[in-house]
């Protein structure tokens, strides 16, 4: 039996080990100078003024809601077609996530789908670069400016993707990033909030550290005792220097990660484009994806449904994943009042897409094994909705 092929593997190596070792031997392992370096380097790489490192993208989304001034009773338009953290962020501050549908090709919000979901209480929009595919931000920017809404970009999956020739996230008021191992650039767990608004960055930086007016790093670096005060109710959303040291190494590898993933996507497409009943994710006309998720939609003509195809791949030792979830269908949002428009595209994509293995260190042999399995499934004589090999 050949070795199992995972859907994703982080690309970590000796450089990360050295970086973490240096932090350990320095004696400063909590949030400190490495975190500050990582924030500066990441913000520079993304073409924005400020980076605030956090313990996760979920924490960064929560902070984004607070600094954007989203309050109890507000509505925030979000895609249901996203990891549930996107919808949870407004909920954390007492606001209501209102679900908008997505574009069938990109899986992202559009200005039209957001406008259809606006209510008199809407104060913000969270647009997602789903699976790394850049959201078409300019029309959303225009819409948000017209209605005076804060535009947050959930770029959890988007490091290395571009929009109109620049990194994603540049055109939003606040952008959030994830460094979970399912993403390209990983720090184990971790996230970042970026913004060009210095006041928001400053407030987020304080809030992630209990809203202390003197950071723990400054307090410990000072020989004289400092007296800090707590300016409002804050959080512990800190990143550690151990994580930041890994992040700095990973950031230096991001370009190569994207290059390799885009080459793998091209290799997949060389064969899969000849299977008319599988539709592969692709670059939109206005940008490039980092292929954080290489997803395919199983169209009605394919000999088996999505579940059947996942079983088929599993029998060949290949681990695929169901496509992006639909938050409005989860028990956490059962009976939720925030579904004000139908979500047919979300439901179709959630039910019929799957994510294929892709990671920077994937070999040509591994990719061939996945492709061969898909081709044999396409040539099988099973009926739609079938469940695995005959
Ligand atoms: C679109 C989106 N937003 C937010 C998150 C949450 O990220 P984290 O695990 O870093 O909190 C994820 C994670 O999968 C995501 O895909």
Coordinates of C-alpha atoms and ligand atoms in Angstrom, one line a residue:
X1 CA 0.0 0.0 0.0
X2 CA 1.5 3.4 -1.0
X3 CA 1.9 6.1 1.6
X4 CA -1.1 8.3 2.4
X5 CA -1.3 11.7 0.7
X6 CA -2.4 14.4 3.1
X7 CA -4.5 17.4 2.0
X8 CA -1.9 19.8 3.4
X9 CA 1.5 19.7 5.0
X10 CA 3.2 22.8 6.5
X11 CA 6.6 23.5 5.1
X12 CA 8.8 23.8 8.1
X13 CA 12.5 23.0 8.4
X14 CA 15.9 23.6 10.0
X15 CA 15.7 27.4 9.7
X16 CA 12.6 27.4 11.9
X17 CA 14.3 25.1 14.4
X18 CA 17.3 27.5 14.5
X19 CA 15.0 30.6 14.9
X20 CA 13.1 29.0 17.8
X21 CA 16.3 27.8 19.5
X22 CA 17.6 31.4 19.4
X23 CA 14.4 32.6 21.1
X24 CA 14.6 29.9 23.8
X25 CA 18.3 30.7 24.5
X26 CA 17.5 34.4 24.7
X27 CA 15.3 33.7 27.7
X28 CA 12.4 35.8 26.2
X29 CA 9.7 33.5 24.9
X30 CA 6.5 35.5 25.3
X31 CA 5.5 38.5 23.2
X32 CA 8.5 40.7 22.7
X33 CA 11.1 41.9 20.1
X34 CA 10.6 39.0 17.6
X35 CA 6.8 39.7 17.5
X36 CA 7.5 43.4 16.9
X37 CA 9.9 42.4 14.0
X38 CA 7.4 40.1 12.6
X39 CA 4.7 42.7 12.7
X40 CA 6.9 45.2 10.8
X41 CA 8.1 42.7 8.2
X42 CA 4.6 41.3 7.6
X43 CA 3.0 44.8 7.2
X44 CA 5.8 45.8 4.8
X45 CA 5.3 42.7 2.8
X46 CA 1.5 43.3 2.6
X47 CA 2.0 47.0 1.6
X48 CA 0.1 48.4 4.7
X49 CA 1.2 50.7 7.4
X50 CA 0.7 48.6 10.6
X51 CA 0.6 45.0 11.7
X52 CA -0.7 43.8 15.1
X53 CA 0.2 40.2 15.7
X54 CA -2.4 38.1 17.5
X55 CA -3.0 34.5 18.8
X56 CA -5.2 33.7 15.8
X57 CA -7.1 35.1 12.9
X58 CA -10.3 34.7 15.0
X59 CA -8.7 37.0 17.6
X60 CA -7.8 39.5 14.9
X61 CA -11.3 39.4 13.5
X62 CA -12.7 40.1 17.1
X63 CA -10.3 43.0 17.5
X64 CA -11.3 44.3 14.0
X65 CA -14.9 44.4 15.1
X66 CA -14.0 46.3 18.3
X67 CA -11.7 48.9 16.8
X68 CA -14.2 49.4 13.9
X69 CA -16.7 50.4 16.5
X70 CA -19.2 47.6 15.7
X71 CA -21.7 47.5 18.6
X72 CA -24.6 45.4 20.0
X73 CA -27.6 45.9 17.7
X74 CA -25.4 46.4 14.5
X75 CA -25.6 44.2 11.5
X76 CA -22.4 43.0 9.8
X77 CA -22.7 41.4 6.3
X78 CA -20.6 38.3 6.0
X79 CA -20.5 35.3 3.7
X80 CA -22.0 32.1 5.2
X81 CA -19.6 30.4 2.8
X82 CA -16.6 30.7 5.1
X83 CA -15.0 29.1 8.2
X84 CA -17.4 29.9 11.0
X85 CA -15.0 32.3 12.7
X86 CA -16.0 34.9 10.1
X87 CA -19.6 34.9 11.3
X88 CA -18.6 34.6 14.9
X89 CA -16.6 37.8 15.0
X90 CA -19.7 40.2 14.9
X91 CA -21.4 37.8 17.3
X92 CA -18.6 38.3 19.9
X93 CA -19.4 42.1 20.1
X94 CA -23.2 41.6 20.3
X95 CA -23.8 42.4 16.6
X96 CA -25.7 40.2 14.2
X97 CA -23.9 38.5 11.2
X98 CA -26.2 38.8 8.2
X99 CA -25.4 36.3 5.5
X100 CA -24.9 37.3 1.9
X101 CA -24.5 34.8 -1.0
X102 CA -21.3 34.4 -3.1
X103 CA -20.2 34.4 -6.7
X104 CA -20.4 30.9 -8.2
X105 CA -16.9 31.1 -9.8
X106 CA -14.8 32.6 -7.0
X107 CA -16.9 31.7 -3.9
X108 CA -16.6 35.3 -2.7
X109 CA -19.0 38.1 -1.8
X110 CA -19.8 40.6 -4.6
X111 CA -21.1 44.2 -4.3
X112 CA -24.5 42.9 -5.6
X113 CA -24.8 40.1 -3.1
X114 CA -23.8 42.4 -0.2
X115 CA -26.2 45.2 -1.3
X116 CA -29.0 42.6 -1.3
X117 CA -28.3 41.8 2.4
X118 CA -27.9 45.3 3.7
X119 CA -30.3 46.4 6.5
X120 CA -30.8 49.7 8.1
X121 CA -28.6 48.5 11.0
X122 CA -25.6 47.5 8.8
X123 CA -22.4 49.1 9.9
X124 CA -19.7 46.8 8.5
X125 CA -18.9 44.1 5.9
X126 CA -16.5 41.3 6.2
X127 CA -15.3 40.1 2.8
X128 CA -13.3 36.9 2.6
X129 CA -10.6 35.8 0.1
X130 CA -12.0 32.3 0.2
X131 CA -9.4 29.6 -0.2
X132 CA -6.9 32.3 -1.3
X133 CA -9.0 33.5 -4.2
X134 CA -9.0 37.4 -4.0
X135 CA -12.3 39.0 -3.5
X136 CA -13.2 41.7 -6.0
X137 CA -12.6 44.5 -3.6
X138 CA -13.0 47.7 -5.6
X139 CA -16.8 47.4 -6.1
X140 CA -17.2 46.5 -2.4
X141 CA -15.0 49.5 -1.5
X142 CA -17.3 51.7 -3.6
X143 CA -20.4 50.2 -1.9
X144 CA -19.1 50.6 1.6
X145 CA -18.0 54.2 1.0
X146 CA -21.5 54.9 -0.4
X147 CA -23.2 53.5 2.7
X148 CA -20.5 54.6 5.2
X149 CA -19.7 51.0 6.2
X150 CA -16.4 49.7 7.5
X151 CA -14.8 47.2 5.1
X152 CA -13.0 44.3 6.8
X153 CA -11.1 41.8 4.7
X154 CA -10.8 38.3 6.2
X155 CA -7.6 37.3 4.4
X156 CA -7.1 34.3 6.7
X157 CA -6.2 32.2 3.5
X158 CA -4.8 35.1 1.4
X159 CA -1.1 35.6 2.2
X160 CA 0.6 35.7 -1.2
X161 CA -2.6 36.3 -3.3
X162 CA -2.9 39.5 -5.2
X163 CA -5.6 42.0 -6.2
X164 CA -5.0 44.3 -9.2
X165 CA -1.2 43.7 -8.9
X166 CA -0.9 44.4 -5.1
X167 CA -1.2 42.1 -2.1
X168 CA -4.8 41.4 -1.1
X169 CA -6.0 43.4 1.9
X170 CA -4.5 46.7 0.9
X171 CA -7.8 48.3 0.0
X172 CA -9.8 47.3 3.1
X173 CA -10.0 49.3 6.3
X174 CA -8.8 46.4 8.4
X175 CA -7.5 43.0 7.2
X176 CA -7.0 39.8 9.2
X177 CA -4.7 36.9 8.5
X178 CA -4.3 33.4 9.8
X179 CA -1.1 31.5 10.4
X180 CA -2.8 28.1 11.2
X181 CA -1.0 25.2 9.6
X182 CA -3.8 24.8 7.0
X183 CA -2.6 28.2 5.6
X184 CA 0.6 28.8 3.5
X185 CA 2.6 30.7 6.2
X186 CA 2.3 29.1 9.6
X187 CA 3.3 29.8 13.1
X188 CA 1.5 26.8 14.6
X189 CA -1.4 29.0 15.7
X190 CA -1.3 32.8 15.1
X191 CA -2.8 35.7 13.3
X192 CA -2.3 39.3 12.4
X193 CA -4.5 42.4 12.0
X194 CA -3.2 44.9 9.4
X195 CA -4.5 48.4 8.8
X196 CA -3.3 51.8 7.5
X197 CA -5.1 53.6 10.3
X198 CA -2.5 54.3 13.0
X199 CA -5.1 54.9 15.8
X200 CA -6.9 51.6 15.1
X201 CA -3.5 49.8 15.1
X202 CA -2.5 51.4 18.4
X203 CA -5.8 50.5 20.0
X204 CA -5.7 47.0 18.7
X205 CA -2.2 46.6 20.0
X206 CA -3.3 47.6 23.5
X207 CA -6.5 45.6 23.4
X208 CA -4.7 42.4 22.5
X209 CA -2.7 42.8 25.7
X210 CA -5.4 43.4 28.3
X211 CA -5.6 47.1 27.2
X212 CA -2.4 47.9 29.2
X213 CA -1.0 51.3 28.5
X214 CA 2.6 49.9 28.9
X215 CA 3.3 46.6 27.0
X216 CA 4.7 43.7 29.0
X217 CA 7.8 43.8 26.8
X218 CA 8.4 47.5 27.7
X219 CA 7.6 46.8 31.4
X220 CA 10.1 43.9 31.6
X221 CA 12.8 45.8 29.6
X222 CA 12.7 48.7 32.0
X223 CA 15.0 48.6 35.0
X224 CA 12.8 51.1 36.8
X225 CA 9.5 49.8 38.0
X226 CA 6.7 51.0 35.7
X227 CA 3.1 51.6 36.7
X228 CA 0.7 50.5 34.0
X229 CA -2.9 51.2 33.8
X230 CA -5.7 49.4 32.0
X231 CA -7.5 51.8 29.8
X232 CA -10.5 49.6 28.9
X233 CA -11.6 45.9 29.0
X234 CA -9.0 44.1 26.9
X235 CA -8.0 40.6 26.0
X236 CA -5.1 38.2 26.0
X237 CA -4.7 37.8 22.2
X238 CA -0.9 37.8 22.3
X239 CA 1.5 36.0 19.9
X240 CA 4.6 34.6 21.5
X241 CA 8.2 35.3 20.2
X242 CA 8.6 31.6 19.6
X243 CA 5.8 31.8 17.0
X244 CA 7.0 35.2 15.6
X245 CA 10.5 33.7 15.0
X246 CA 8.9 31.0 13.0
X247 CA 6.7 33.5 11.2
X248 CA 9.8 35.6 10.1
X249 CA 11.4 32.5 8.5
X250 CA 8.1 31.5 6.9
X251 CA 7.5 35.0 5.5
X252 CA 10.9 34.8 3.7
X253 CA 9.6 31.6 2.1
X254 CA 6.2 32.9 1.1
X255 CA 7.0 33.8 -2.5
X256 CA 8.5 30.3 -3.1
X257 CA 5.4 28.7 -1.4
X258 CA 3.1 30.6 -3.8
X259 CA 5.3 29.8 -6.8
X260 CA 5.3 26.1 -6.0
X261 CA 1.5 26.0 -5.3
X262 CA 0.8 27.8 -8.6
X263 CA 3.0 25.3 -10.5
X264 CA 1.1 22.4 -8.8
X265 CA -2.2 24.0 -9.7
X266 CA -1.1 24.2 -13.3
X267 CA -0.1 20.5 -13.3
X268 CA -3.4 19.5 -11.8
X269 CA -5.3 21.6 -14.5
X270 CA -3.3 20.1 -17.3
X271 CA -5.2 16.9 -16.8
X272 CA -8.3 17.9 -14.9
X273 CA -9.4 20.5 -17.6
X274 CA -10.0 17.5 -19.8
X275 CA -12.6 16.2 -17.4
X276 CA -15.6 18.3 -18.2
X277 CA -17.6 17.4 -15.1
X278 CA -15.0 18.6 -12.6
X279 CA -14.5 22.4 -12.4
X280 CA -11.3 23.6 -10.9
X281 CA -10.8 26.8 -8.9
X282 CA -8.9 29.4 -11.0
X283 CA -7.5 32.9 -11.0
X284 CA -10.2 35.6 -11.4
X285 CA -9.5 38.2 -14.1
X286 CA -8.5 40.9 -11.6
X287 CA -6.0 39.0 -9.5
X288 CA -4.0 35.8 -8.6
X289 CA -4.7 33.1 -6.0
X290 CA -2.1 31.5 -3.8
X291 CA -4.2 28.2 -4.2
X292 CA -4.4 27.9 -0.4
X293 CA -7.2 25.5 -1.2
X294 CA -7.2 23.8 -4.6
X295 CA -10.9 23.0 -4.8
X296 CA -12.9 21.3 -7.5
X297 CA -16.7 21.4 -8.0
X298 CA -18.2 18.0 -8.9
X299 CA -20.8 18.8 -11.6
X300 CA -24.0 16.8 -12.2
X301 CA -22.5 14.8 -15.1
X302 CA -19.7 13.2 -13.1
X303 CA -20.3 9.5 -12.5
X304 CA -20.5 9.9 -8.7
X305 CA -21.3 12.7 -6.3
X306 CA -18.9 14.6 -4.0
X307 CA -19.1 12.0 -1.2
X308 CA -18.5 9.2 -3.6
X309 CA -15.5 10.9 -5.0
X310 CA -14.0 11.5 -1.6
X311 CA -14.5 7.8 -0.8
X312 CA -12.9 6.9 -4.1
X313 CA -9.8 9.0 -3.3
X314 CA -9.7 7.6 0.2
X315 CA -9.5 4.1 -1.1
X316 CA -6.4 5.1 -3.0
X317 CA -4.9 6.5 0.2
X318 CA -5.6 10.1 -0.7
X319 CA -7.0 12.5 1.8
X320 CA -9.4 15.1 0.4
X321 CA -11.7 17.4 2.3
X322 CA -15.2 18.7 1.9
X323 CA -15.3 22.2 0.5
X324 CA -16.0 25.3 2.5
X325 CA -18.7 25.1 5.1
X326 CA -21.9 27.1 5.2
X327 CA -22.2 28.8 8.6
X328 CA -25.9 29.3 8.4
X329 CA -26.5 25.6 8.4
X330 CA -24.6 24.9 11.6
X331 CA -26.4 24.3 14.9
X332 CA -24.6 27.4 16.3
X333 CA -26.7 29.5 13.9
X334 CA -29.9 27.5 14.0
X335 CA -32.9 29.8 14.2
X336 CA -30.6 32.8 13.6
X337 CA -32.4 35.8 12.2
X338 CA -29.5 36.8 10.0
X339 CA -30.5 34.9 7.0
X340 CA -32.4 37.7 5.1
X341 CA -31.7 36.5 1.6
X342 CA -31.6 33.0 0.0
X343 CA -28.2 31.5 -0.3
X344 CA -28.4 29.1 -3.3
X345 CA -24.8 29.4 -4.5
X346 CA -23.4 29.0 -1.0
X347 CA -25.4 25.8 -0.6
X348 CA -24.5 24.4 -4.0
X349 CA -20.8 25.0 -3.5
X350 CA -20.8 23.7 0.0
X351 CA -22.5 20.5 -1.1
X352 CA -20.6 19.8 -4.3
X353 CA -17.0 21.0 -3.8
X354 CA -14.0 19.2 -2.4
X355 CA -10.4 20.3 -1.6
X356 CA -7.6 18.2 -3.2
X357 CA -4.2 17.7 -1.6
X358 CA -1.7 20.5 -2.2
X359 CA 1.4 21.5 -0.3
X360 CA 4.7 23.1 -1.3
X361 CA 6.7 19.9 -0.9
X362 CA 4.2 17.8 -2.9
X363 CA 6.1 15.6 -5.4
X364 CA 5.2 15.0 -9.0
X365 CA 4.6 11.3 -8.1
X366 CA 2.1 12.3 -5.4
X367 CA 0.3 14.7 -7.8
X368 CA 0.1 12.0 -10.4
X369 CA -1.4 9.6 -8.0
X370 CA -4.2 12.1 -7.2
X371 CA -4.8 12.8 -10.8
X372 CA -4.8 9.1 -11.8
X373 CA -7.4 8.4 -9.1
X374 CA -9.6 11.3 -10.3
X375 CA -9.3 10.2 -13.9
X376 CA -10.2 6.6 -13.0
X377 CA -13.2 7.9 -11.0
X378 CA -14.3 10.0 -14.0
X379 CA -14.1 6.9 -16.3
X380 CA -16.0 4.7 -13.9
X381 CA -19.6 3.7 -14.7
X382 CA -21.1 4.7 -11.4
X383 CA -24.3 6.7 -11.2
X384 CA -24.5 10.2 -9.7
X385 CA -24.6 10.0 -5.9
X386 CA -22.8 6.7 -5.8
X387 CA -20.5 6.0 -2.9
X388 CA -17.1 4.7 -3.8
X389 CA -15.7 1.9 -5.9
X390 CA -18.0 -0.8 -7.4
Ligands
LIG1 C1 -11.8 32.6 6.2 C2 -11.3 32.2 7.6 N1 -11.4 33.1 8.6 C3 -10.9 32.9 9.8 C4 -10.3 31.7 10.1 C5 -9.8 31.4 11.5 O1 -8.4 31.4 11.6 P1 -7.7 31.0 12.9 O2 -7.7 29.5 13.0 O3 -6.3 31.5 12.7 O4 -8.4 31.6 14.0 C6 -10.1 30.7 9.1 C7 -9.5 29.5 9.4 O5 -9.6 28.5 8.7 C8 -10.6 31.0 7.8 O6 -10.5 30.1 6.8

